[in-house]
Amino acid sequence: MKILIADDSRVMRQIVVRTLRQAGFGDHDLVEAADGKQALEMTKSETPDLVISDWNMPELTGIEVLRELRAGGNNVKFGFVTSECTPEMMQQAESAGSLFFIVKPFSAERFDEVFAPILG
Amino acid sequence: MSTEVEVQEGDLAEMVEQVWQAYLDPEGINPLIPTYDENQASEVHSSVSISGSWSGHVVYASSMTAARRAAAAFLAMEPEEVSHEDLSDVLGELANIVGGNVKAMLPSGAFLSLPQVVLAPASATRYPNAERIAGIYGLWDGEPVSFSMWQSRSDNKEENA
């Protein structure tokens, strides 16, 4: 499977990649986007099976990316890894079609719990 | 009516502890040891601003050695290998993670800024009309590290009146 990791923080993309490996998902094809606009473009051009996105990013926020994708008929599996987590955000994410919401800081166990059912 | 501050020092301490558990001290051998010294020295700092239902700033500050060590831990490399870019990315992320966690405890309608990093002591940056409402000050392997919360006075002017 191909997984797109969208986060404006290079450090956080690296930590997400490392945590995916620790949780046993390192064999998947991992690609990275450094802001919301790039995430939107790469989701279209790279056609990943899963998008793991930050919320607060320059250009487009994660929720804007998700909404644009869904408005364009793209149903890629999409969810958030973010340091912010309010009930409103979770509700917005869910109603926009998000599959998961992981709060930073996170553990490999949390990744396993969320991604095992998605990635098999 | 002023906005009630819903984030207490104990909450901030818990958030900071989670960062240590997840990234900086996963094996639990090098915790941040409290000094309660709000005037402790720093050489670098980073911050995020929150606006909306609550206005203020969340600030990380530390020595350069602690910052390098944090970057090395985040990036799984040796402190000597840490580049300038690594350092500023990690400092920004530290403020962002704790700031995001703070935001999650505030009333709805709060917005988090992108992080700002300054390679100078925390005292080099002023937050006009803001006062410190909480802070965690400690030593990490002998090096000063702190996280503090600053609330803009427009939010608490009644308390100051």
Short mmCIF file of N, CA and C in Angstrom, two decimals, chain B residues 73-125:
data_model
loop_
_atom_site.label_atom_id
_atom_site.label_comp_id
_atom_site.label_asym_id
_atom_site.label_seq_id
_atom_site.Cartn_x
_atom_site.Cartn_y
_atom_site.Cartn_z
N ALA B 73 17.05 13.46 20.08
CA ALA B 73 16.08 12.45 20.52
C ALA B 73 14.91 12.35 19.54
N PHE B 74 14.42 13.50 19.09
CA PHE B 74 13.30 13.51 18.14
C PHE B 74 13.69 12.83 16.83
N LEU B 75 14.92 13.09 16.38
CA LEU B 75 15.33 12.64 15.06
C LEU B 75 16.16 11.36 15.08
N ALA B 76 16.32 10.77 16.27
CA ALA B 76 17.09 9.54 16.42
C ALA B 76 18.48 9.68 15.83
N MET B 77 19.18 10.71 16.24
CA MET B 77 20.57 10.91 15.80
C MET B 77 21.41 11.38 17.00
N GLU B 78 22.69 11.55 16.78
CA GLU B 78 23.57 12.03 17.85
C GLU B 78 23.49 13.56 17.93
N PRO B 79 23.64 14.14 19.15
CA PRO B 79 23.56 15.61 19.27
C PRO B 79 24.54 16.35 18.35
N GLU B 80 25.72 15.74 18.08
CA GLU B 80 26.71 16.42 17.22
C GLU B 80 26.25 16.47 15.78
N GLU B 81 25.34 15.58 15.40
CA GLU B 81 24.88 15.53 14.00
C GLU B 81 23.75 16.51 13.72
N VAL B 82 23.21 17.13 14.78
CA VAL B 82 22.03 17.99 14.63
C VAL B 82 22.39 19.27 13.86
N SER B 83 21.67 19.53 12.77
CA SER B 83 21.94 20.73 11.97
C SER B 83 21.10 21.90 12.51
N HIS B 84 21.37 23.07 11.99
CA HIS B 84 20.61 24.26 12.33
C HIS B 84 19.13 24.06 12.03
N GLU B 85 18.87 23.46 10.88
CA GLU B 85 17.49 23.22 10.45
C GLU B 85 16.80 22.20 11.38
N ASP B 86 17.53 21.15 11.74
CA ASP B 86 16.97 20.15 12.67
C ASP B 86 16.55 20.83 13.97
N LEU B 87 17.46 21.69 14.43
CA LEU B 87 17.24 22.36 15.71
C LEU B 87 15.97 23.22 15.66
N SER B 88 15.85 24.04 14.63
CA SER B 88 14.69 24.93 14.61
C SER B 88 13.40 24.15 14.36
N ASP B 89 13.47 23.08 13.56
CA ASP B 89 12.26 22.27 13.34
C ASP B 89 11.78 21.63 14.65
N VAL B 90 12.73 21.11 15.41
CA VAL B 90 12.34 20.42 16.65
C VAL B 90 11.83 21.42 17.69
N LEU B 91 12.50 22.58 17.78
CA LEU B 91 12.02 23.59 18.74
C LEU B 91 10.61 24.03 18.38
N GLY B 92 10.36 24.22 17.10
CA GLY B 92 9.00 24.60 16.66
C GLY B 92 8.00 23.52 17.02
N GLU B 93 8.39 22.28 16.82
CA GLU B 93 7.48 21.16 17.08
C GLU B 93 7.18 21.03 18.58
N LEU B 94 8.17 21.28 19.42
CA LEU B 94 7.95 21.21 20.87
C LEU B 94 6.89 22.23 21.29
N ALA B 95 7.01 23.46 20.78
CA ALA B 95 6.00 24.48 21.12
C ALA B 95 4.65 24.10 20.53
N ASN B 96 4.68 23.54 19.31
CA ASN B 96 3.43 23.18 18.63
C ASN B 96 2.69 22.05 19.35
N ILE B 97 3.43 21.05 19.80
CA ILE B 97 2.76 19.91 20.47
C ILE B 97 2.12 20.38 21.78
N VAL B 98 2.89 21.09 22.59
CA VAL B 98 2.33 21.52 23.88
C VAL B 98 1.24 22.58 23.65
N GLY B 99 1.48 23.50 22.71
CA GLY B 99 0.46 24.51 22.38
C GLY B 99 -0.84 23.88 21.89
N GLY B 100 -0.71 22.85 21.08
CA GLY B 100 -1.90 22.15 20.57
C GLY B 100 -2.67 21.47 21.69
N ASN B 101 -1.92 20.88 22.60
CA ASN B 101 -2.56 20.23 23.76
C ASN B 101 -3.24 21.26 24.66
N VAL B 102 -2.62 22.44 24.81
CA VAL B 102 -3.23 23.52 25.59
C VAL B 102 -4.52 23.95 24.91
N LYS B 103 -4.44 24.17 23.61
CA LYS B 103 -5.61 24.62 22.85
C LYS B 103 -6.78 23.66 23.02
N ALA B 104 -6.47 22.38 23.06
CA ALA B 104 -7.54 21.38 23.18
C ALA B 104 -8.31 21.51 24.50
N MET B 105 -7.70 22.15 25.49
CA MET B 105 -8.38 22.29 26.79
C MET B 105 -9.13 23.61 26.91
N LEU B 106 -9.00 24.48 25.91
CA LEU B 106 -9.64 25.80 25.98
C LEU B 106 -11.06 25.74 25.43
N PRO B 107 -11.88 26.75 25.74
CA PRO B 107 -13.22 26.78 25.16
C PRO B 107 -13.14 26.77 23.64
N SER B 108 -14.17 26.28 22.96
CA SER B 108 -14.12 26.18 21.50
C SER B 108 -13.94 27.57 20.89
N GLY B 109 -13.40 27.59 19.69
CA GLY B 109 -13.17 28.86 19.02
C GLY B 109 -11.80 29.44 19.29
N ALA B 110 -10.82 28.58 19.62
CA ALA B 110 -9.44 29.03 19.78
C ALA B 110 -8.65 28.58 18.55
N PHE B 111 -7.73 29.44 18.10
CA PHE B 111 -6.94 29.12 16.91
C PHE B 111 -5.46 29.11 17.26
N LEU B 112 -4.75 28.13 16.71
CA LEU B 112 -3.33 27.97 16.99
C LEU B 112 -2.51 28.50 15.81
N SER B 113 -1.48 29.30 16.10
CA SER B 113 -0.62 29.80 15.02
C SER B 113 0.41 28.74 14.65
N LEU B 114 1.12 28.98 13.54
CA LEU B 114 2.27 28.16 13.24
C LEU B 114 3.38 28.58 14.21
N PRO B 115 4.33 27.69 14.51
CA PRO B 115 5.35 28.03 15.52
C PRO B 115 6.38 29.04 15.05
N GLN B 116 6.97 29.70 16.02
CA GLN B 116 8.05 30.65 15.76
C GLN B 116 9.25 30.22 16.61
N VAL B 117 10.43 30.28 16.04
CA VAL B 117 11.64 29.83 16.74
C VAL B 117 12.65 30.97 16.80
N VAL B 118 13.23 31.20 17.97
CA VAL B 118 14.22 32.27 18.12
C VAL B 118 15.47 31.69 18.78
N LEU B 119 16.61 31.81 18.08
CA LEU B 119 17.86 31.28 18.63
C LEU B 119 18.52 32.35 19.50
N ALA B 120 17.82 32.70 20.57
CA ALA B 120 18.27 33.71 21.53
C ALA B 120 17.53 33.43 22.83
N PRO B 121 18.01 33.98 23.96
CA PRO B 121 17.32 33.71 25.23
C PRO B 121 15.84 34.10 25.19
N ALA B 122 15.04 33.42 26.00
CA ALA B 122 13.60 33.68 26.03
C ALA B 122 13.32 35.14 26.39
N SER B 123 14.23 35.75 27.17
CA SER B 123 14.02 37.15 27.57
C SER B 123 14.13 38.11 26.40
N ALA B 124 14.64 37.63 25.24
CA ALA B 124 14.77 38.48 24.07
C ALA B 124 13.41 38.75 23.42
N THR B 125 12.42 37.91 23.71
CA THR B 125 11.09 38.10 23.13
C THR B 125 10.14 38.61 24.19
#
